[in-house]
Coordinates of C-alpha atoms in Angstrom, one line a residue:
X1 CA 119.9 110.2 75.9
X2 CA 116.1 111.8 75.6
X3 CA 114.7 109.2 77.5
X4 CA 117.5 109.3 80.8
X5 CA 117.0 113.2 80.4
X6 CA 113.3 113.0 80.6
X7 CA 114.0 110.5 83.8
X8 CA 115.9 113.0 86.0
X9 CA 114.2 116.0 84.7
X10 CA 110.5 113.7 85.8
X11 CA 112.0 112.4 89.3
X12 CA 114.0 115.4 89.5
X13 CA 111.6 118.1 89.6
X14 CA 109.1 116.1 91.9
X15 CA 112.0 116.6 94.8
X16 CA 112.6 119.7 93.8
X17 CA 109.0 120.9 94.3
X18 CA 108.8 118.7 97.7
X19 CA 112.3 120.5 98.8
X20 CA 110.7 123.8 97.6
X21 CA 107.4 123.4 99.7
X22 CA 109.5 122.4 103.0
X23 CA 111.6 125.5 102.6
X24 CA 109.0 128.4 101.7
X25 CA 106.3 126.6 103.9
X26 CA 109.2 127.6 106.9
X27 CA 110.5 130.8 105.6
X28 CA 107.3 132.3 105.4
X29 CA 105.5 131.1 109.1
X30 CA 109.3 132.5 110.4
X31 CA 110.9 129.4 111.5
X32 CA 114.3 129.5 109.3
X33 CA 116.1 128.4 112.5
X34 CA 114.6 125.0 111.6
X35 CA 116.0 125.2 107.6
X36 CA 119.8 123.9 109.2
X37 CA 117.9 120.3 110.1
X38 CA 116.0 120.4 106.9
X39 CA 118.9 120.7 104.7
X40 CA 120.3 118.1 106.7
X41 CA 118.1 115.8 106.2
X42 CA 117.8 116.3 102.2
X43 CA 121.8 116.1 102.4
X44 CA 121.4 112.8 103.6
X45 CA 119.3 111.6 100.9
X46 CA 120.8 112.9 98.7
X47 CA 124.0 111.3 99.5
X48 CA 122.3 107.7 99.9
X49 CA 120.3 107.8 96.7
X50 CA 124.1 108.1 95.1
X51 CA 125.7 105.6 97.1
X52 CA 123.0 103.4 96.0
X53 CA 123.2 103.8 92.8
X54 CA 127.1 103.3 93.0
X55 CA 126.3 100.1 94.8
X56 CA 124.3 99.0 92.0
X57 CA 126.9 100.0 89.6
X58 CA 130.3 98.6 91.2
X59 CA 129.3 96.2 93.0
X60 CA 127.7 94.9 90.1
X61 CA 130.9 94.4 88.2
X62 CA 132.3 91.8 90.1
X63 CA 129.4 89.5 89.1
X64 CA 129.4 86.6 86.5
X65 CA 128.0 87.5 83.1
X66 CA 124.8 85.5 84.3
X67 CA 124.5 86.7 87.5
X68 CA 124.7 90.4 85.8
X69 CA 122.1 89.5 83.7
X70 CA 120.0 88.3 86.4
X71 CA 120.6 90.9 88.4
X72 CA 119.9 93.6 86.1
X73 CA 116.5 92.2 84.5
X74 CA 115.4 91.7 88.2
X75 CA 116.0 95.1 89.4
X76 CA 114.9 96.5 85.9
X77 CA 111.4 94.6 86.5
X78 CA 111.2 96.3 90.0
X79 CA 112.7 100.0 88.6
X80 CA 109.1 100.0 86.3
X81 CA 106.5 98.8 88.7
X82 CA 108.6 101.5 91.1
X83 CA 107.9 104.3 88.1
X84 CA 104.5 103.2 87.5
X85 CA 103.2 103.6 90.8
X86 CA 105.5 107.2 91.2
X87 CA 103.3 108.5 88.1
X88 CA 100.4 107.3 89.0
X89 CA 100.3 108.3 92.5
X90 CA 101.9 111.9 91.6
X91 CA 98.9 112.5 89.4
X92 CA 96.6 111.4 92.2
X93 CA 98.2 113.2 95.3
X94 CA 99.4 116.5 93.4
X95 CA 96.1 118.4 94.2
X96 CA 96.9 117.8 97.9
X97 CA 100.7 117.3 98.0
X98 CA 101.7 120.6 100.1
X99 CA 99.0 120.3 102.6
X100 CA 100.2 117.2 103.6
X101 CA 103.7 118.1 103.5
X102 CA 103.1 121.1 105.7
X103 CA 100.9 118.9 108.3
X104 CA 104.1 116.6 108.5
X105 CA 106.4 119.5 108.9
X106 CA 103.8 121.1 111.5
X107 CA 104.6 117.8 113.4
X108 CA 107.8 117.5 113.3
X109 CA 108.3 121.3 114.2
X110 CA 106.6 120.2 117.7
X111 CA 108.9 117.1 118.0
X112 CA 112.1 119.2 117.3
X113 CA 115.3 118.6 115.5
X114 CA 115.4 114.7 114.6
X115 CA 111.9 114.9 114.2
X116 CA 112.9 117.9 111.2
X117 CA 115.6 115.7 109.8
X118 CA 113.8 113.0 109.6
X119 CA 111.0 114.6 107.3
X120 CA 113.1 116.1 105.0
X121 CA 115.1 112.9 104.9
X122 CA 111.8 110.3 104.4
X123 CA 110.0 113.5 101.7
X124 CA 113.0 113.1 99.6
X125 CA 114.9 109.9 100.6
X126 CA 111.7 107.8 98.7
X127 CA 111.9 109.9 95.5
X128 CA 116.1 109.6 95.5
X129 CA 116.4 105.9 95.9
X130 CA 113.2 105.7 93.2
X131 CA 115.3 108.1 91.1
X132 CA 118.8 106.0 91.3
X133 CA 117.4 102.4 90.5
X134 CA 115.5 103.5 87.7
X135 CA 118.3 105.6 86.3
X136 CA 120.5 102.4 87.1
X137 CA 117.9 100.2 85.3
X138 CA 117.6 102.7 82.4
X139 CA 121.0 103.2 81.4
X140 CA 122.2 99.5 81.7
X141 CA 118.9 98.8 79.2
X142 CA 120.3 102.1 76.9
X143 CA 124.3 101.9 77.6
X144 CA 126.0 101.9 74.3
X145 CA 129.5 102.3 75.6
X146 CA 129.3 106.3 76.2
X147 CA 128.6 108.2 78.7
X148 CA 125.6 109.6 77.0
X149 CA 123.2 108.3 79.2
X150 CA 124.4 109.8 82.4
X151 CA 124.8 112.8 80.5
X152 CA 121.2 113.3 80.4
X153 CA 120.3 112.0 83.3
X154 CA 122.7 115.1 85.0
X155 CA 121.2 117.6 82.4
X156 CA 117.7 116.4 83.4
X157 CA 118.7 116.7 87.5
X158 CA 119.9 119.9 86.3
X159 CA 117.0 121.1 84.7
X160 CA 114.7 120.0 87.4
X161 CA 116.7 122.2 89.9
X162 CA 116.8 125.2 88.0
X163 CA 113.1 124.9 87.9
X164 CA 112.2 123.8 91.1
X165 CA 114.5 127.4 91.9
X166 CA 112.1 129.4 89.4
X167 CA 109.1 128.3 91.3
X168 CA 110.4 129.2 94.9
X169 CA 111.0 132.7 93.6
X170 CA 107.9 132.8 91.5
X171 CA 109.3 133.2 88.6
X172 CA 107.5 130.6 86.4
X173 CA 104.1 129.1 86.8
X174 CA 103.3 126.1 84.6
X175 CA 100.5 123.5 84.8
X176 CA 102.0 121.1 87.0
X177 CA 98.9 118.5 86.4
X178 CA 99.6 118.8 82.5
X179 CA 103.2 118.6 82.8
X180 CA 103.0 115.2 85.3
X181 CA 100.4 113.8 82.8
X182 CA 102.4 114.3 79.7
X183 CA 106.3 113.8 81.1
X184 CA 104.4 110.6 83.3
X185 CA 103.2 109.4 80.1
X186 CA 106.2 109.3 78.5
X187 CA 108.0 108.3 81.1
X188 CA 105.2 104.9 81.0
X189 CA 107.0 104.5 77.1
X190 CA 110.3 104.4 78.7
X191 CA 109.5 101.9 81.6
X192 CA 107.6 99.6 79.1
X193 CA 111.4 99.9 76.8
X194 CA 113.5 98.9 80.3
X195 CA 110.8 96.3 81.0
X196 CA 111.3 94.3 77.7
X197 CA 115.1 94.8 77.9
X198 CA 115.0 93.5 81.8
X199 CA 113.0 90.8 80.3
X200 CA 115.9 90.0 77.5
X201 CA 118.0 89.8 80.3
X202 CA 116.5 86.9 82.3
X203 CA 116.4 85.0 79.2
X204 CA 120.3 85.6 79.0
X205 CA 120.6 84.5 82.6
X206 CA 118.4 81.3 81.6
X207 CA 115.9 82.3 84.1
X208 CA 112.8 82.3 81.1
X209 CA 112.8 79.9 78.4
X210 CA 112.6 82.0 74.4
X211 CA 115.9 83.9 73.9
X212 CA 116.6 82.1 70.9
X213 CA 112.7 82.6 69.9
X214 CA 112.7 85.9 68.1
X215 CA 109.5 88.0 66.8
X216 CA 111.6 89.6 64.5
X217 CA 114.9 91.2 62.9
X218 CA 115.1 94.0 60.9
X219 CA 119.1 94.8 62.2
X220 CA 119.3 94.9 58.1
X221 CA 116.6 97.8 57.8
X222 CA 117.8 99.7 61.0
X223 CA 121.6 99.0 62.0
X224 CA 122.0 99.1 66.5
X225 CA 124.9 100.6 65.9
X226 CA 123.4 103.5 63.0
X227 CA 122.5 107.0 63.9
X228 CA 118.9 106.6 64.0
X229 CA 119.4 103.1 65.4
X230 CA 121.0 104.6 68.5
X231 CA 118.7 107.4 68.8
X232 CA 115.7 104.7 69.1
X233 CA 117.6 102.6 71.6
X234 CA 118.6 106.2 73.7
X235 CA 114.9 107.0 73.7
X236 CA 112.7 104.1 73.4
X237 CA 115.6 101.1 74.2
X238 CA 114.3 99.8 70.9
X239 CA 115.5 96.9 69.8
X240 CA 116.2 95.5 66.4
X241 CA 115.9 91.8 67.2
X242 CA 113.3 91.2 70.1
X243 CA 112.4 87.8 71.8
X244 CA 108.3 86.7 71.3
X245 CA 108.5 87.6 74.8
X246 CA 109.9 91.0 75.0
X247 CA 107.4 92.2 72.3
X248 CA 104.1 90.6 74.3
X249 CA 105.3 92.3 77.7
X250 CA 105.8 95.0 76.4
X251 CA 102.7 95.6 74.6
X252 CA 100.6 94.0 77.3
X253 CA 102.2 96.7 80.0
X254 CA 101.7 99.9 77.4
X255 CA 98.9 99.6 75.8
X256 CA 96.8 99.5 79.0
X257 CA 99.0 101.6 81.7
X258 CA 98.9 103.9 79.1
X259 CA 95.7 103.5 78.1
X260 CA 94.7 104.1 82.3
X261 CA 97.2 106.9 83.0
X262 CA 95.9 109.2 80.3
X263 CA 92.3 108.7 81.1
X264 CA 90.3 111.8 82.3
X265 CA 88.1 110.1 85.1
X266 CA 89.0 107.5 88.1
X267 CA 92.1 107.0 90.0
X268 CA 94.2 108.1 87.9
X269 CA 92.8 111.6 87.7
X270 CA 94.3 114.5 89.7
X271 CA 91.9 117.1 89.6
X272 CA 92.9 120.2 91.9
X273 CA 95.2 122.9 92.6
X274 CA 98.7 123.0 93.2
X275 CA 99.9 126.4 95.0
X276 CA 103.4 127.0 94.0
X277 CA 105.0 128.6 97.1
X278 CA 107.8 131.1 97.3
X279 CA 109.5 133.4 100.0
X280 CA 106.7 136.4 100.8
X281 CA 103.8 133.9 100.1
X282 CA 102.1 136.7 98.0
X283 CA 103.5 135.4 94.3
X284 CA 103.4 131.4 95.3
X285 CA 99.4 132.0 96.2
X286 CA 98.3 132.0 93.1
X287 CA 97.3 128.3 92.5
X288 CA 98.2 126.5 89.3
X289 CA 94.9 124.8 87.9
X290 CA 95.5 120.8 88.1
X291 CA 92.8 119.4 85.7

């Protein structure tokens, strides 16, 4: 449950922040006539990242056992390189995120309504249909027959909103380059969990030899179906009894995205200031230190 919360609360609040930027950036230059076509546009997002996600869910249903399998590890395998290049790139583009977001809007405010729409849809669209797959992907790796997992995927949406609301009225100011560095890093633990279980899947779907080739079993020492054995699956989608396979992936993704993400020099830096905006422009100008 940890992990799915940690997912919406990651993708969540990385809308919210975009959503909060597009608002105060037209509040304060007096252009609220133009907030009806931005909420518009965020509407419709928000309403196709869900019926994406339910066509990934239901239409999924009506597939053979194999094709599910296939299916799932696929998009599971997509889902991660998805979240790795969301983290990375946040870190990178955070400095600089509400500058370009107001030279979009400043464009789109010349083009007129559509134009509007449009922004608010493509500035949040991306993030929603990121958000629904790798939720998808996440809770068919962590599903344990409750709805546990969606539970904290809402409670982390949730969160993220309430927050994303705290810094539009300038009530809270966090370091949003530590926050993206740490919640991204563990967020890199998750993916590398849903890539070894999407990996388990195509070798249930017979699409990669080794299913029957396992690097070890301790079911014995740490029961799936156990309290701690569940609480490892919810947060890490450990697994008692991984493939040869599933163990080398997921070391050789870790270990080095990891390794990369966290480092204090090159691309994956984000050195900078983010500005947290709100309604009179005088609380959001204080910048948060991105370091």
């Amino acid at each position: 449950m940890f992990g799915n919360y940690l997912i919406g609360l990651r993708e969540g609040l990385e809308a919210s922040l975009v959503v909060c930027i597009l608002i105060a950036y037209l509040v304060k230059t007096g252009r609220k006539d133009a907030l009806k076509p931005i909420w518009m546009g965020i509407g419709v997002a928000i309403a196709l990242a869900l019926g994406f996600g339910c066509a990934l869910e239901f239409g999924s249903q009506e597939l053979t056992f194999e094709a599910q399998e296939a299916l799932g590890g696929s998009l599971s395998i997509v889902a991660v390189g998805l979240v790795t290049w969301m983290v990375f790139w946040m870190r990178r583009t955070a400095r600089h995120l509400k500058s370009e977001l107001h030279g979009r809007l400043d464009a789109a405010l010349a083009m007129g309504t559509g134009a509007l729409v449009a922004t608010a849809f493509l500035a949040v669209g991306r993030e929603g249909l990121e958000t629904a797959l790798f939720v998808w992907a996440s809770v068919h790796a962590a599903s344990d027959g409750t709805p546990r997992p969606l539970i904290g995927v809402a409670l982390g949406l949730a969160t993220a909103v309430f927050l994303g609301w705290l810094f539009y009225r300038g009530a809270l100011k966090i370091n949003l380059a530590k926050f993206f560095t740490w919640t991204g890093g563990m967020l890199v633990v998750v993916a590398a969990g849903v890539l070894a279980y999407g990996v388990h899947d195509l070798q249930e779907a017979d699409w990669i030899p080794g299913l029957r080739n396992l690097a070890f079993d301790i079911s014995g020492t740490i029961p799936p179906d156990s309290w701690y054995g569940t609480l490892l699956k919810g947060v890490l989608n450990f697994q008692p009894d991984p493939t040869v396979l599933q163990v080398t992936v997921w070391a050789l993704y870790l270990v080095p995205t990891l390794a990369i993400f966290l480092a204090p020099v090159g691309f994956a830096s984000g050195k900078g200031k983010v500005n947290v905006p709100d309604e009179q422009g005088s609380r959001g100008s204080q910048p948060t230190k991105a370091s």
